[in-house]
Amino acid sequence: MMKKLYRSRENKVFAGILGGLGEYFDVDPVLLRIGYIFLVAFTAFIPGLIAYIIAIFVVPEKPSIQ
């Protein structure tokens, strides 16, 4: 079965994008968040923020298990 990228429902601070990436790649989301903060800070903020906003609309939220 192929893994799919979803926004995390459980491991999120803002929209679950980095939490979902952490689950997908089996990496601690805290490390991804720290890396993202440095990336955004060193690229004049705008490109990283635009990419995050686009990801919010493109990456679906993880379906809830009922």
PDB file of N, CA and C in Angstrom:
ATOM      1  N   MET A   1       0.834  -1.183   0.000  1.00  0.00           N
ATOM      2  CA  MET A   1       0.000   0.000   0.000  1.00  0.00           C
ATOM      3  C   MET A   1       0.883   1.252   0.000  1.00  0.00           C
ATOM      4  N   MET A   2       0.533   2.201  -0.832  1.00  0.00           N
ATOM      5  CA  MET A   2       1.301   3.429  -0.955  1.00  0.00           C
ATOM      6  C   MET A   2       0.882   4.443   0.118  1.00  0.00           C
ATOM      7  N   LYS A   3       1.885   5.065   0.757  1.00  0.00           N
ATOM      8  CA  LYS A   3       1.600   6.077   1.766  1.00  0.00           C
ATOM      9  C   LYS A   3       1.105   7.348   1.090  1.00  0.00           C
ATOM     10  N   LYS A   4       0.199   8.052   1.765  1.00  0.00           N
ATOM     11  CA  LYS A   4      -0.289   9.329   1.263  1.00  0.00           C
ATOM     12  C   LYS A   4       0.047  10.415   2.273  1.00  0.00           C
ATOM     13  N   LEU A   5       0.303  11.582   1.756  1.00  0.00           N
ATOM     14  CA  LEU A   5       0.601  12.731   2.603  1.00  0.00           C
ATOM     15  C   LEU A   5      -0.702  13.410   3.006  1.00  0.00           C
ATOM     16  N   TYR A   6      -0.882  13.561   4.309  1.00  0.00           N
ATOM     17  CA  TYR A   6      -2.047  14.248   4.856  1.00  0.00           C
ATOM     18  C   TYR A   6      -1.591  15.281   5.871  1.00  0.00           C
ATOM     19  N   ARG A   7      -2.417  16.287   6.109  1.00  0.00           N
ATOM     20  CA  ARG A   7      -2.189  17.182   7.241  1.00  0.00           C
ATOM     21  C   ARG A   7      -2.575  16.412   8.495  1.00  0.00           C
ATOM     22  N   SER A   8      -1.752  16.512   9.512  1.00  0.00           N
ATOM     23  CA  SER A   8      -1.995  15.767  10.746  1.00  0.00           C
ATOM     24  C   SER A   8      -3.116  16.407  11.555  1.00  0.00           C
ATOM     25  N   ARG A   9      -3.977  15.569  12.130  1.00  0.00           N
ATOM     26  CA  ARG A   9      -5.021  16.055  13.038  1.00  0.00           C
ATOM     27  C   ARG A   9      -4.499  16.103  14.478  1.00  0.00           C
ATOM     28  N   GLU A  10      -3.613  15.180  14.826  1.00  0.00           N
ATOM     29  CA  GLU A  10      -3.144  15.067  16.208  1.00  0.00           C
ATOM     30  C   GLU A  10      -1.893  15.896  16.467  1.00  0.00           C
ATOM     31  N   ASN A  11      -0.972  15.915  15.527  1.00  0.00           N
ATOM     32  CA  ASN A  11       0.328  16.527  15.741  1.00  0.00           C
ATOM     33  C   ASN A  11       0.417  17.818  14.942  1.00  0.00           C
ATOM     34  N   LYS A  12      -0.302  18.836  15.422  1.00  0.00           N
ATOM     35  CA  LYS A  12      -0.277  20.085  14.683  1.00  0.00           C
ATOM     36  C   LYS A  12      -0.136  21.260  15.626  1.00  0.00           C
ATOM     37  N   VAL A  13       0.502  22.303  15.110  1.00  0.00           N
ATOM     38  CA  VAL A  13       0.613  23.554  15.843  1.00  0.00           C
ATOM     39  C   VAL A  13      -0.281  24.591  15.178  1.00  0.00           C
ATOM     40  N   PHE A  14      -0.202  24.669  13.849  1.00  0.00           N
ATOM     41  CA  PHE A  14      -1.044  25.618  13.129  1.00  0.00           C
ATOM     42  C   PHE A  14      -2.053  24.888  12.241  1.00  0.00           C
ATOM     43  N   ALA A  15      -1.583  24.282  11.160  1.00  0.00           N
ATOM     44  CA  ALA A  15      -2.513  23.616  10.240  1.00  0.00           C
ATOM     45  C   ALA A  15      -2.207  22.138  10.057  1.00  0.00           C
ATOM     46  N   GLY A  16      -1.146  21.637  10.666  1.00  0.00           N
ATOM     47  CA  GLY A  16      -0.829  20.216  10.576  1.00  0.00           C
ATOM     48  C   GLY A  16       0.051  19.819   9.409  1.00  0.00           C
ATOM     49  N   ILE A  17       0.560  20.797   8.650  1.00  0.00           N
ATOM     50  CA  ILE A  17       1.393  20.492   7.486  1.00  0.00           C
ATOM     51  C   ILE A  17       2.691  19.812   7.921  1.00  0.00           C
ATOM     52  N   LEU A  18       3.412  20.422   8.831  1.00  0.00           N
ATOM     53  CA  LEU A  18       4.701  19.854   9.242  1.00  0.00           C
ATOM     54  C   LEU A  18       4.519  18.592  10.079  1.00  0.00           C
ATOM     55  N   GLY A  19       3.454  18.502  10.829  1.00  0.00           N
ATOM     56  CA  GLY A  19       3.143  17.267  11.551  1.00  0.00           C
ATOM     57  C   GLY A  19       2.863  16.136  10.582  1.00  0.00           C
ATOM     58  N   GLY A  20       2.136  16.439   9.512  1.00  0.00           N
ATOM     59  CA  GLY A  20       1.854  15.441   8.480  1.00  0.00           C
ATOM     60  C   GLY A  20       3.108  15.008   7.745  1.00  0.00           C
ATOM     61  N   LEU A  21       4.001  15.957   7.465  1.00  0.00           N
ATOM     62  CA  LEU A  21       5.278  15.598   6.832  1.00  0.00           C
ATOM     63  C   LEU A  21       6.102  14.702   7.749  1.00  0.00           C
ATOM     64  N   GLY A  22       6.075  15.000   9.046  1.00  0.00           N
ATOM     65  CA  GLY A  22       6.789  14.168  10.007  1.00  0.00           C
ATOM     66  C   GLY A  22       6.257  12.748  10.039  1.00  0.00           C
ATOM     67  N   GLU A  23       4.935  12.599   9.993  1.00  0.00           N
ATOM     68  CA  GLU A  23       4.332  11.260   9.968  1.00  0.00           C
ATOM     69  C   GLU A  23       4.660  10.541   8.661  1.00  0.00           C
ATOM     70  N   TYR A  24       4.638  11.260   7.556  1.00  0.00           N
ATOM     71  CA  TYR A  24       4.888  10.663   6.243  1.00  0.00           C
ATOM     72  C   TYR A  24       6.329  10.158   6.127  1.00  0.00           C
ATOM     73  N   PHE A  25       7.295  10.981   6.569  1.00  0.00           N
ATOM     74  CA  PHE A  25       8.707  10.618   6.453  1.00  0.00           C
ATOM     75  C   PHE A  25       9.257   9.957   7.710  1.00  0.00           C
ATOM     76  N   ASP A  26       8.416   9.741   8.728  1.00  0.00           N
ATOM     77  CA  ASP A  26       8.822   9.128   9.990  1.00  0.00           C
ATOM     78  C   ASP A  26       9.965   9.912  10.641  1.00  0.00           C
ATOM     79  N   VAL A  27       9.743  11.219  10.746  1.00  0.00           N
ATOM     80  CA  VAL A  27      10.711  12.141  11.336  1.00  0.00           C
ATOM     81  C   VAL A  27       9.981  12.925  12.424  1.00  0.00           C
ATOM     82  N   ASP A  28      10.708  13.289  13.463  1.00  0.00           N
ATOM     83  CA  ASP A  28      10.115  14.082  14.536  1.00  0.00           C
ATOM     84  C   ASP A  28       9.668  15.439  13.977  1.00  0.00           C
ATOM     85  N   PRO A  29       8.392  15.773  14.074  1.00  0.00           N
ATOM     86  CA  PRO A  29       7.908  17.043  13.533  1.00  0.00           C
ATOM     87  C   PRO A  29       8.569  18.272  14.151  1.00  0.00           C
ATOM     88  N   VAL A  30       9.064  18.152  15.376  1.00  0.00           N
ATOM     89  CA  VAL A  30       9.752  19.283  16.000  1.00  0.00           C
ATOM     90  C   VAL A  30      10.988  19.652  15.184  1.00  0.00           C
ATOM     91  N   LEU A  31      11.713  18.650  14.697  1.00  0.00           N
ATOM     92  CA  LEU A  31      12.881  18.926  13.857  1.00  0.00           C
ATOM     93  C   LEU A  31      12.463  19.618  12.566  1.00  0.00           C
ATOM     94  N   LEU A  32      11.367  19.190  11.981  1.00  0.00           N
ATOM     95  CA  LEU A  32      10.874  19.837  10.764  1.00  0.00           C
ATOM     96  C   LEU A  32      10.453  21.277  11.045  1.00  0.00           C
ATOM     97  N   ARG A  33       9.831  21.507  12.182  1.00  0.00           N
ATOM     98  CA  ARG A  33       9.409  22.871  12.525  1.00  0.00           C
ATOM     99  C   ARG A  33      10.607  23.788  12.720  1.00  0.00           C
ATOM    100  N   ILE A  34      11.632  23.299  13.404  1.00  0.00           N
ATOM    101  CA  ILE A  34      12.845  24.097  13.601  1.00  0.00           C
ATOM    102  C   ILE A  34      13.501  24.390  12.256  1.00  0.00           C
ATOM    103  N   GLY A  35      13.608  23.375  11.407  1.00  0.00           N
ATOM    104  CA  GLY A  35      14.183  23.572  10.076  1.00  0.00           C
ATOM    105  C   GLY A  35      13.373  24.554   9.253  1.00  0.00           C
ATOM    106  N   TYR A  36      12.057  24.469   9.351  1.00  0.00           N
ATOM    107  CA  TYR A  36      11.186  25.378   8.602  1.00  0.00           C
ATOM    108  C   TYR A  36      11.367  26.817   9.081  1.00  0.00           C
ATOM    109  N   ILE A  37      11.477  27.009  10.377  1.00  0.00           N
ATOM    110  CA  ILE A  37      11.682  28.360  10.912  1.00  0.00           C
ATOM    111  C   ILE A  37      12.979  28.948  10.374  1.00  0.00           C
ATOM    112  N   PHE A  38      14.061  28.162  10.373  1.00  0.00           N
ATOM    113  CA  PHE A  38      15.329  28.649   9.826  1.00  0.00           C
ATOM    114  C   PHE A  38      15.214  28.921   8.334  1.00  0.00           C
ATOM    115  N   LEU A  39      14.560  28.038   7.609  1.00  0.00           N
ATOM    116  CA  LEU A  39      14.390  28.220   6.169  1.00  0.00           C
ATOM    117  C   LEU A  39      13.629  29.507   5.866  1.00  0.00           C
ATOM    118  N   VAL A  40      12.546  29.730   6.575  1.00  0.00           N
ATOM    119  CA  VAL A  40      11.748  30.940   6.353  1.00  0.00           C
ATOM    120  C   VAL A  40      12.541  32.182   6.752  1.00  0.00           C
ATOM    121  N   ALA A  41      13.258  32.111   7.857  1.00  0.00           N
ATOM    122  CA  ALA A  41      14.021  33.266   8.324  1.00  0.00           C
ATOM    123  C   ALA A  41      15.133  33.650   7.351  1.00  0.00           C
ATOM    124  N   PHE A  42      15.740  32.673   6.701  1.00  0.00           N
ATOM    125  CA  PHE A  42      16.862  32.965   5.805  1.00  0.00           C
ATOM    126  C   PHE A  42      16.455  33.134   4.348  1.00  0.00           C
ATOM    127  N   THR A  43      15.165  33.071   4.038  1.00  0.00           N
ATOM    128  CA  THR A  43      14.712  33.290   2.660  1.00  0.00           C
ATOM    129  C   THR A  43      13.731  34.457   2.589  1.00  0.00           C
ATOM    130  N   ALA A  44      13.897  35.429   3.428  1.00  0.00           N
ATOM    131  CA  ALA A  44      13.100  36.656   3.417  1.00  0.00           C
ATOM    132  C   ALA A  44      11.619  36.412   3.718  1.00  0.00           C
ATOM    133  N   PHE A  45      11.286  35.355   4.427  1.00  0.00           N
ATOM    134  CA  PHE A  45       9.946  35.048   4.944  1.00  0.00           C
ATOM    135  C   PHE A  45       8.881  34.756   3.887  1.00  0.00           C
ATOM    136  N   ILE A  46       8.765  35.576   2.875  1.00  0.00           N
ATOM    137  CA  ILE A  46       7.646  35.486   1.934  1.00  0.00           C
ATOM    138  C   ILE A  46       7.565  34.146   1.204  1.00  0.00           C
ATOM    139  N   PRO A  47       8.645  33.625   0.587  1.00  0.00           N
ATOM    140  CA  PRO A  47       8.507  32.347  -0.137  1.00  0.00           C
ATOM    141  C   PRO A  47       8.062  31.190   0.759  1.00  0.00           C
ATOM    142  N   GLY A  48       8.606  31.108   1.959  1.00  0.00           N
ATOM    143  CA  GLY A  48       8.233  30.034   2.876  1.00  0.00           C
ATOM    144  C   GLY A  48       6.796  30.146   3.347  1.00  0.00           C
ATOM    145  N   LEU A  49       6.353  31.359   3.597  1.00  0.00           N
ATOM    146  CA  LEU A  49       4.968  31.558   4.025  1.00  0.00           C
ATOM    147  C   LEU A  49       3.992  31.253   2.894  1.00  0.00           C
ATOM    148  N   ILE A  50       4.330  31.662   1.682  1.00  0.00           N
ATOM    149  CA  ILE A  50       3.470  31.359   0.535  1.00  0.00           C
ATOM    150  C   ILE A  50       3.389  29.849   0.323  1.00  0.00           C
ATOM    151  N   ALA A  51       4.529  29.162   0.420  1.00  0.00           N
ATOM    152  CA  ALA A  51       4.539  27.703   0.246  1.00  0.00           C
ATOM    153  C   ALA A  51       3.679  27.026   1.311  1.00  0.00           C
ATOM    154  N   TYR A  52       3.748  27.507   2.549  1.00  0.00           N
ATOM    155  CA  TYR A  52       2.950  26.921   3.629  1.00  0.00           C
ATOM    156  C   TYR A  52       1.458  27.145   3.386  1.00  0.00           C
ATOM    157  N   ILE A  53       1.104  28.341   2.970  1.00  0.00           N
ATOM    158  CA  ILE A  53      -0.305  28.648   2.711  1.00  0.00           C
ATOM    159  C   ILE A  53      -0.835  27.801   1.560  1.00  0.00           C
ATOM    160  N   ILE A  54      -0.046  27.642   0.514  1.00  0.00           N
ATOM    161  CA  ILE A  54      -0.457  26.785  -0.607  1.00  0.00           C
ATOM    162  C   ILE A  54      -0.640  25.350  -0.125  1.00  0.00           C
ATOM    163  N   ALA A  55       0.289  24.875   0.716  1.00  0.00           N
ATOM    164  CA  ALA A  55       0.210  23.499   1.222  1.00  0.00           C
ATOM    165  C   ALA A  55      -1.061  23.281   2.044  1.00  0.00           C
ATOM    166  N   ILE A  56      -1.513  24.297   2.746  1.00  0.00           N
ATOM    167  CA  ILE A  56      -2.746  24.173   3.534  1.00  0.00           C
ATOM    168  C   ILE A  56      -3.917  23.809   2.628  1.00  0.00           C
ATOM    169  N   PHE A  57      -3.952  24.402   1.447  1.00  0.00           N
ATOM    170  CA  PHE A  57      -5.069  24.157   0.528  1.00  0.00           C
ATOM    171  C   PHE A  57      -4.875  22.924  -0.343  1.00  0.00           C
ATOM    172  N   VAL A  58      -3.618  22.523  -0.571  1.00  0.00           N
ATOM    173  CA  VAL A  58      -3.335  21.402  -1.475  1.00  0.00           C
ATOM    174  C   VAL A  58      -3.326  20.057  -0.747  1.00  0.00           C
ATOM    175  N   VAL A  59      -2.752  20.024   0.448  1.00  0.00           N
ATOM    176  CA  VAL A  59      -2.625  18.768   1.197  1.00  0.00           C
ATOM    177  C   VAL A  59      -3.917  18.527   1.981  1.00  0.00           C
ATOM    178  N   PRO A  60      -4.582  17.402   1.750  1.00  0.00           N
ATOM    179  CA  PRO A  60      -5.843  17.144   2.458  1.00  0.00           C
ATOM    180  C   PRO A  60      -5.604  16.783   3.924  1.00  0.00           C
ATOM    181  N   GLU A  61      -6.602  17.049   4.749  1.00  0.00           N
ATOM    182  CA  GLU A  61      -6.524  16.670   6.158  1.00  0.00           C
ATOM    183  C   GLU A  61      -6.726  15.165   6.285  1.00  0.00           C
ATOM    184  N   LYS A  62      -6.023  14.568   7.233  1.00  0.00           N
ATOM    185  CA  LYS A  62      -6.116  13.126   7.444  1.00  0.00           C
ATOM    186  C   LYS A  62      -7.555  12.750   7.792  1.00  0.00           C
ATOM    187  N   PRO A  63      -8.095  11.742   7.115  1.00  0.00           N
ATOM    188  CA  PRO A  63      -9.471  11.338   7.428  1.00  0.00           C
ATOM    189  C   PRO A  63      -9.583  10.809   8.856  1.00  0.00           C
ATOM    190  N   SER A  64     -10.675  11.132   9.505  1.00  0.00           N
ATOM    191  CA  SER A  64     -10.871  10.634  10.869  1.00  0.00           C
ATOM    192  C   SER A  64     -11.360   9.191  10.814  1.00  0.00           C
ATOM    193  N   ILE A  65     -10.879   8.398  11.759  1.00  0.00           N
ATOM    194  CA  ILE A  65     -11.291   6.997  11.861  1.00  0.00           C
ATOM    195  C   ILE A  65     -12.478   6.954  12.816  1.00  0.00           C
ATOM    196  N   GLN A  66     -13.590   6.444  12.334  1.00  0.00           N
ATOM    197  CA  GLN A  66     -14.793   6.447  13.166  1.00  0.00           C
ATOM    198  C   GLN A  66     -15.129   5.074  13.644  1.00  0.00           C
TER     199      GLN A  66
END
